[in-house]
């Protein structure tokens, strides 16, 4: 359970992707380019911060004015390579969760410590990803990684104090504090490496590490208590070294600023509400069914990445080839429902497999329903954030938390009815959003 993959800016309004050949193509003069930039949402203050120009007109003057006899066509927002990269990111997320879970199980005395460390890493990793993606969406990827690294170091300093206090005070176990610190560091570093496009490296390292750890636990080796955490630390060292290599050629300052905090609020809140909903659900389910729910949640989160890439790719393709807005909207609705339903089915199938084949328990209905509903609300929340609606994404994440609270405090029926109502509202909002081609064109 870690924030290894974020595929779009996770906070604030959707940042426009500025390209000279699109903003300046066939422009009559600099004033027209200026008007286009301002229409895309740029202000004088934003231009000064991101591009070093004194105002929008000055920045427009620096763009190359291209002229042509044919209309400029934008490159596809996504292609086959983007889809394959999203699949690799999904596998990295699953392998990272498996490695973290197995390692934490060996080190921690109880599942509570594992859950706290995993949820903490999820929330903090999402917050750092939000900072990096906000800068990356504005064409300032190096600055985003530098600021994300600064925020990570600040968080690590706080967690290091927590570890120190746990070691000093009597009656406090520092295991959870140390586990939380290492897992959060891994989550933040991997999130930045994913945004930098280092998924092949991460996939290779994690595949080797998970194979070693799984083998040690399968044969019940007496050396597993040393080899498993040692392997995990080697992974952390490898990803840290790769990030350090990138930072050596990164001249940007690493000191985070107050505005970076605004970029982190929405993704952290979204992850926090979803984590709270998951925690509430786990308190109601037996231990092994809770394991099935966690597995289903991780797989559903991983599947959401390539699903959103594919959905946006097909939506853009359809909008460019369908002359009637009504037909484009109808195609968008069908595609969105199909992909959302696929993620829900995958989540339900994974939870069923864990309960039926690993636990050998035939009472899987409750877990399957909970996993499907939770995955559906989480998918809607993520999709809304992906299409530039982070506040709505946080809202439906909070709705999932409220439904889980009703399920726990009132009754199962009340929780399911609330979740169904929130799910229906989320589907309506998502369909209304994708019906407008400007959302993804």
PDB file of N, CA and C in Angstrom, residues 265-325:
ATOM      1  N   UNK A 265      -2.188  19.326  -0.687  1.00  0.00           N
ATOM      2  CA  UNK A 265      -3.377  19.179   0.163  1.00  0.00           C
ATOM      3  C   UNK A 265      -4.382  18.205  -0.439  1.00  0.00           C
ATOM      4  N   UNK A 266      -4.757  18.424  -1.700  1.00  0.00           N
ATOM      5  CA  UNK A 266      -5.807  17.596  -2.312  1.00  0.00           C
ATOM      6  C   UNK A 266      -5.420  16.123  -2.404  1.00  0.00           C
ATOM      7  N   UNK A 267      -4.232  15.768  -2.943  1.00  0.00           N
ATOM      8  CA  UNK A 267      -3.893  14.333  -3.004  1.00  0.00           C
ATOM      9  C   UNK A 267      -3.742  13.697  -1.635  1.00  0.00           C
ATOM     10  N   UNK A 268      -3.205  14.461  -0.661  1.00  0.00           N
ATOM     11  CA  UNK A 268      -3.077  13.908   0.688  1.00  0.00           C
ATOM     12  C   UNK A 268      -4.450  13.688   1.313  1.00  0.00           C
ATOM     13  N   UNK A 269      -5.365  14.638   1.109  1.00  0.00           N
ATOM     14  CA  UNK A 269      -6.717  14.484   1.648  1.00  0.00           C
ATOM     15  C   UNK A 269      -7.437  13.318   0.994  1.00  0.00           C
ATOM     16  N   UNK A 270      -7.282  13.186  -0.309  1.00  0.00           N
ATOM     17  CA  UNK A 270      -7.915  12.072  -1.012  1.00  0.00           C
ATOM     18  C   UNK A 270      -7.415  10.739  -0.489  1.00  0.00           C
ATOM     19  N   UNK A 271      -6.087  10.603  -0.380  1.00  0.00           N
ATOM     20  CA  UNK A 271      -5.522   9.358   0.152  1.00  0.00           C
ATOM     21  C   UNK A 271      -5.932   9.144   1.597  1.00  0.00           C
ATOM     22  N   UNK A 272      -6.011  10.229   2.384  1.00  0.00           N
ATOM     23  CA  UNK A 272      -6.395  10.097   3.779  1.00  0.00           C
ATOM     24  C   UNK A 272      -7.816   9.595   3.949  1.00  0.00           C
ATOM     25  N   UNK A 273      -8.742  10.130   3.187  1.00  0.00           N
ATOM     26  CA  UNK A 273     -10.131   9.674   3.286  1.00  0.00           C
ATOM     27  C   UNK A 273     -10.269   8.218   2.828  1.00  0.00           C
ATOM     28  N   UNK A 274      -9.605   7.865   1.732  1.00  0.00           N
ATOM     29  CA  UNK A 274      -9.684   6.483   1.257  1.00  0.00           C
ATOM     30  C   UNK A 274      -9.038   5.534   2.259  1.00  0.00           C
ATOM     31  N   UNK A 275      -7.924   5.962   2.856  1.00  0.00           N
ATOM     32  CA  UNK A 275      -7.275   5.130   3.873  1.00  0.00           C
ATOM     33  C   UNK A 275      -8.167   4.959   5.102  1.00  0.00           C
ATOM     34  N   UNK A 276      -8.856   6.036   5.482  1.00  0.00           N
ATOM     35  CA  UNK A 276      -9.776   5.948   6.625  1.00  0.00           C
ATOM     36  C   UNK A 276     -10.923   4.998   6.327  1.00  0.00           C
ATOM     37  N   UNK A 277     -11.449   5.076   5.109  1.00  0.00           N
ATOM     38  CA  UNK A 277     -12.529   4.160   4.723  1.00  0.00           C
ATOM     39  C   UNK A 277     -12.059   2.718   4.761  1.00  0.00           C
ATOM     40  N   UNK A 278     -10.859   2.482   4.259  1.00  0.00           N
ATOM     41  CA  UNK A 278     -10.317   1.124   4.256  1.00  0.00           C
ATOM     42  C   UNK A 278     -10.097   0.629   5.684  1.00  0.00           C
ATOM     43  N   UNK A 279      -9.596   1.496   6.550  1.00  0.00           N
ATOM     44  CA  UNK A 279      -9.354   1.104   7.938  1.00  0.00           C
ATOM     45  C   UNK A 279     -10.652   0.759   8.657  1.00  0.00           C
ATOM     46  N   UNK A 280     -11.684   1.566   8.445  1.00  0.00           N
ATOM     47  CA  UNK A 280     -12.981   1.283   9.062  1.00  0.00           C
ATOM     48  C   UNK A 280     -13.545  -0.051   8.580  1.00  0.00           C
ATOM     49  N   UNK A 281     -13.377  -0.315   7.287  1.00  0.00           N
ATOM     50  CA  UNK A 281     -13.868  -1.590   6.756  1.00  0.00           C
ATOM     51  C   UNK A 281     -13.108  -2.766   7.349  1.00  0.00           C
ATOM     52  N   UNK A 282     -11.802  -2.587   7.557  1.00  0.00           N
ATOM     53  CA  UNK A 282     -10.990  -3.677   8.098  1.00  0.00           C
ATOM     54  C   UNK A 282     -11.374  -4.016   9.529  1.00  0.00           C
ATOM     55  N   UNK A 283     -11.852  -3.030  10.288  1.00  0.00           N
ATOM     56  CA  UNK A 283     -12.255  -3.309  11.669  1.00  0.00           C
ATOM     57  C   UNK A 283     -13.526  -4.148  11.733  1.00  0.00           C
ATOM     58  N   UNK A 284     -14.294  -4.171  10.657  1.00  0.00           N
ATOM     59  CA  UNK A 284     -15.555  -4.920  10.635  1.00  0.00           C
ATOM     60  C   UNK A 284     -15.371  -6.341  10.098  1.00  0.00           C
ATOM     61  N   UNK A 285     -14.318  -6.558   9.316  1.00  0.00           N
ATOM     62  CA  UNK A 285     -14.117  -7.856   8.682  1.00  0.00           C
ATOM     63  C   UNK A 285     -13.150  -8.711   9.490  1.00  0.00           C
ATOM     64  N   UNK A 286     -13.277 -10.037   9.408  1.00  0.00           N
ATOM     65  CA  UNK A 286     -12.279 -10.922  10.026  1.00  0.00           C
ATOM     66  C   UNK A 286     -10.907 -10.693   9.413  1.00  0.00           C
ATOM     67  N   UNK A 287      -9.880 -11.181  10.089  1.00  0.00           N
ATOM     68  CA  UNK A 287      -8.501 -10.884   9.697  1.00  0.00           C
ATOM     69  C   UNK A 287      -8.204 -11.274   8.255  1.00  0.00           C
ATOM     70  N   UNK A 288      -8.547 -12.515   7.873  1.00  0.00           N
ATOM     71  CA  UNK A 288      -8.185 -12.967   6.535  1.00  0.00           C
ATOM     72  C   UNK A 288      -9.045 -12.297   5.466  1.00  0.00           C
ATOM     73  N   UNK A 289     -10.291 -11.972   5.780  1.00  0.00           N
ATOM     74  CA  UNK A 289     -11.097 -11.241   4.814  1.00  0.00           C
ATOM     75  C   UNK A 289     -10.583  -9.813   4.659  1.00  0.00           C
ATOM     76  N   UNK A 290     -10.029  -9.278   5.746  1.00  0.00           N
ATOM     77  CA  UNK A 290      -9.383  -7.973   5.636  1.00  0.00           C
ATOM     78  C   UNK A 290      -8.190  -8.026   4.715  1.00  0.00           C
ATOM     79  N   UNK A 291      -7.434  -9.112   4.768  1.00  0.00           N
ATOM     80  CA  UNK A 291      -6.313  -9.288   3.839  1.00  0.00           C
ATOM     81  C   UNK A 291      -6.808  -9.308   2.404  1.00  0.00           C
ATOM     82  N   UNK A 292      -7.928  -9.965   2.175  1.00  0.00           N
ATOM     83  CA  UNK A 292      -8.494 -10.002   0.825  1.00  0.00           C
ATOM     84  C   UNK A 292      -8.897  -8.608   0.359  1.00  0.00           C
ATOM     85  N   UNK A 293      -9.464  -7.808   1.270  1.00  0.00           N
ATOM     86  CA  UNK A 293      -9.870  -6.446   0.916  1.00  0.00           C
ATOM     87  C   UNK A 293      -8.660  -5.583   0.576  1.00  0.00           C
ATOM     88  N   UNK A 294      -7.580  -5.716   1.360  1.00  0.00           N
ATOM     89  CA  UNK A 294      -6.363  -4.946   1.076  1.00  0.00           C
ATOM     90  C   UNK A 294      -5.787  -5.344  -0.273  1.00  0.00           C
ATOM     91  N   UNK A 295      -5.743  -6.655  -0.549  1.00  0.00           N
ATOM     92  CA  UNK A 295      -5.221  -7.118  -1.842  1.00  0.00           C
ATOM     93  C   UNK A 295      -6.059  -6.588  -2.994  1.00  0.00           C
ATOM     94  N   UNK A 296      -7.377  -6.635  -2.831  1.00  0.00           N
ATOM     95  CA  UNK A 296      -8.256  -6.130  -3.886  1.00  0.00           C
ATOM     96  C   UNK A 296      -8.076  -4.630  -4.097  1.00  0.00           C
ATOM     97  N   UNK A 297      -7.865  -3.896  -2.996  1.00  0.00           N
ATOM     98  CA  UNK A 297      -7.677  -2.448  -3.088  1.00  0.00           C
ATOM     99  C   UNK A 297      -6.401  -2.106  -3.839  1.00  0.00           C
ATOM    100  N   UNK A 298      -5.323  -2.809  -3.526  1.00  0.00           N
ATOM    101  CA  UNK A 298      -4.043  -2.546  -4.194  1.00  0.00           C
ATOM    102  C   UNK A 298      -4.134  -2.856  -5.681  1.00  0.00           C
ATOM    103  N   UNK A 299      -4.729  -3.988  -6.018  1.00  0.00           N
ATOM    104  CA  UNK A 299      -4.843  -4.363  -7.435  1.00  0.00           C
ATOM    105  C   UNK A 299      -5.748  -3.386  -8.178  1.00  0.00           C
ATOM    106  N   UNK A 300      -6.846  -2.974  -7.539  1.00  0.00           N
ATOM    107  CA  UNK A 300      -7.738  -2.006  -8.185  1.00  0.00           C
ATOM    108  C   UNK A 300      -7.038  -0.670  -8.402  1.00  0.00           C
ATOM    109  N   UNK A 301      -6.255  -0.234  -7.409  1.00  0.00           N
ATOM    110  CA  UNK A 301      -5.509   1.017  -7.567  1.00  0.00           C
ATOM    111  C   UNK A 301      -4.493   0.905  -8.693  1.00  0.00           C
ATOM    112  N   UNK A 302      -3.844  -0.253  -8.797  1.00  0.00           N
ATOM    113  CA  UNK A 302      -2.881  -0.454  -9.880  1.00  0.00           C
ATOM    114  C   UNK A 302      -3.577  -0.484 -11.237  1.00  0.00           C
ATOM    115  N   UNK A 303      -4.735  -1.131 -11.307  1.00  0.00           N
ATOM    116  CA  UNK A 303      -5.453  -1.216 -12.574  1.00  0.00           C
ATOM    117  C   UNK A 303      -6.003   0.128 -13.014  1.00  0.00           C
ATOM    118  N   UNK A 304      -6.231   1.032 -12.057  1.00  0.00           N
ATOM    119  CA  UNK A 304      -6.775   2.341 -12.404  1.00  0.00           C
ATOM    120  C   UNK A 304      -5.819   3.139 -13.273  1.00  0.00           C
ATOM    121  N   UNK A 305      -4.525   2.973 -13.075  1.00  0.00           N
ATOM    122  CA  UNK A 305      -3.535   3.721 -13.851  1.00  0.00           C
ATOM    123  C   UNK A 305      -3.646   3.437 -15.349  1.00  0.00           C
ATOM    124  N   UNK A 306      -3.425   2.192 -15.803  1.00  0.00           N
ATOM    125  CA  UNK A 306      -3.573   1.946 -17.245  1.00  0.00           C
ATOM    126  C   UNK A 306      -5.001   2.143 -17.734  1.00  0.00           C
ATOM    127  N   UNK A 307      -5.989   1.932 -16.867  1.00  0.00           N
ATOM    128  CA  UNK A 307      -7.378   2.130 -17.294  1.00  0.00           C
ATOM    129  C   UNK A 307      -7.639   3.592 -17.641  1.00  0.00           C
ATOM    130  N   UNK A 308      -7.143   4.508 -16.827  1.00  0.00           N
ATOM    131  CA  UNK A 308      -7.329   5.923 -17.116  1.00  0.00           C
ATOM    132  C   UNK A 308      -6.546   6.362 -18.340  1.00  0.00           C
ATOM    133  N   UNK A 309      -5.356   5.796 -18.510  1.00  0.00           N
ATOM    134  CA  UNK A 309      -4.583   6.111 -19.720  1.00  0.00           C
ATOM    135  C   UNK A 309      -5.336   5.646 -20.956  1.00  0.00           C
ATOM    136  N   UNK A 310      -5.838   4.416 -20.914  1.00  0.00           N
ATOM    137  CA  UNK A 310      -6.593   3.886 -22.053  1.00  0.00           C
ATOM    138  C   UNK A 310      -7.867   4.682 -22.280  1.00  0.00           C
ATOM    139  N   UNK A 311      -8.556   5.045 -21.199  1.00  0.00           N
ATOM    140  CA  UNK A 311      -9.803   5.779 -21.343  1.00  0.00           C
ATOM    141  C   UNK A 311      -9.558   7.142 -21.977  1.00  0.00           C
ATOM    142  N   UNK A 312      -8.557   7.846 -21.514  1.00  0.00           N
ATOM    143  CA  UNK A 312      -8.288   9.163 -22.083  1.00  0.00           C
ATOM    144  C   UNK A 312      -7.835   9.051 -23.533  1.00  0.00           C
ATOM    145  N   UNK A 313      -7.072   8.018 -23.837  1.00  0.00           N
ATOM    146  CA  UNK A 313      -6.640   7.795 -25.215  1.00  0.00           C
ATOM    147  C   UNK A 313      -7.827   7.560 -26.133  1.00  0.00           C
ATOM    148  N   UNK A 314      -8.733   6.697 -25.720  1.00  0.00           N
ATOM    149  CA  UNK A 314      -9.883   6.375 -26.564  1.00  0.00           C
ATOM    150  C   UNK A 314     -10.878   7.540 -26.632  1.00  0.00           C
ATOM    151  N   UNK A 315     -11.016   8.284 -25.539  1.00  0.00           N
ATOM    152  CA  UNK A 315     -11.906   9.440 -25.561  1.00  0.00           C
ATOM    153  C   UNK A 315     -11.392  10.487 -26.549  1.00  0.00           C
ATOM    154  N   UNK A 316     -10.096  10.721 -26.532  1.00  0.00           N
ATOM    155  CA  UNK A 316      -9.531  11.704 -27.456  1.00  0.00           C
ATOM    156  C   UNK A 316      -9.672  11.224 -28.899  1.00  0.00           C
ATOM    157  N   UNK A 317      -9.430   9.954 -29.117  1.00  0.00           N
ATOM    158  CA  UNK A 317      -9.560   9.390 -30.473  1.00  0.00           C
ATOM    159  C   UNK A 317     -10.995   9.526 -30.963  1.00  0.00           C
ATOM    160  N   UNK A 318     -11.950   9.226 -30.086  1.00  0.00           N
ATOM    161  CA  UNK A 318     -13.357   9.297 -30.480  1.00  0.00           C
ATOM    162  C   UNK A 318     -13.789  10.728 -30.764  1.00  0.00           C
ATOM    163  N   UNK A 319     -13.333  11.675 -29.939  1.00  0.00           N
ATOM    164  CA  UNK A 319     -13.749  13.068 -30.131  1.00  0.00           C
ATOM    165  C   UNK A 319     -13.211  13.650 -31.427  1.00  0.00           C
ATOM    166  N   UNK A 320     -12.065  13.158 -31.879  1.00  0.00           N
ATOM    167  CA  UNK A 320     -11.474  13.677 -33.114  1.00  0.00           C
ATOM    168  C   UNK A 320     -12.112  13.075 -34.356  1.00  0.00           C
ATOM    169  N   UNK A 321     -12.830  11.979 -34.192  1.00  0.00           N
ATOM    170  CA  UNK A 321     -13.375  11.286 -35.354  1.00  0.00           C
ATOM    171  C   UNK A 321     -14.900  11.264 -35.391  1.00  0.00           C
ATOM    172  N   UNK A 322     -15.526  11.838 -34.373  1.00  0.00           N
ATOM    173  CA  UNK A 322     -16.987  11.875 -34.333  1.00  0.00           C
ATOM    174  C   UNK A 322     -17.445  13.306 -34.546  1.00  0.00           C
ATOM    175  N   UNK A 323     -18.101  13.601 -35.673  1.00  0.00           N
ATOM    176  CA  UNK A 323     -18.463  14.994 -35.964  1.00  0.00           C
ATOM    177  C   UNK A 323     -19.559  15.551 -35.067  1.00  0.00           C
ATOM    178  N   UNK A 324     -20.444  14.713 -34.571  1.00  0.00           N
ATOM    179  CA  UNK A 324     -21.554  15.192 -33.755  1.00  0.00           C
ATOM    180  C   UNK A 324     -21.206  15.099 -32.274  1.00  0.00           C
ATOM    181  N   UNK A 325     -21.435  16.186 -31.534  1.00  0.00           N
ATOM    182  CA  UNK A 325     -21.146  16.204 -30.107  1.00  0.00           C
ATOM    183  C   UNK A 325     -21.973  15.162 -29.366  1.00  0.00           C
TER     184      UNK A 325
END
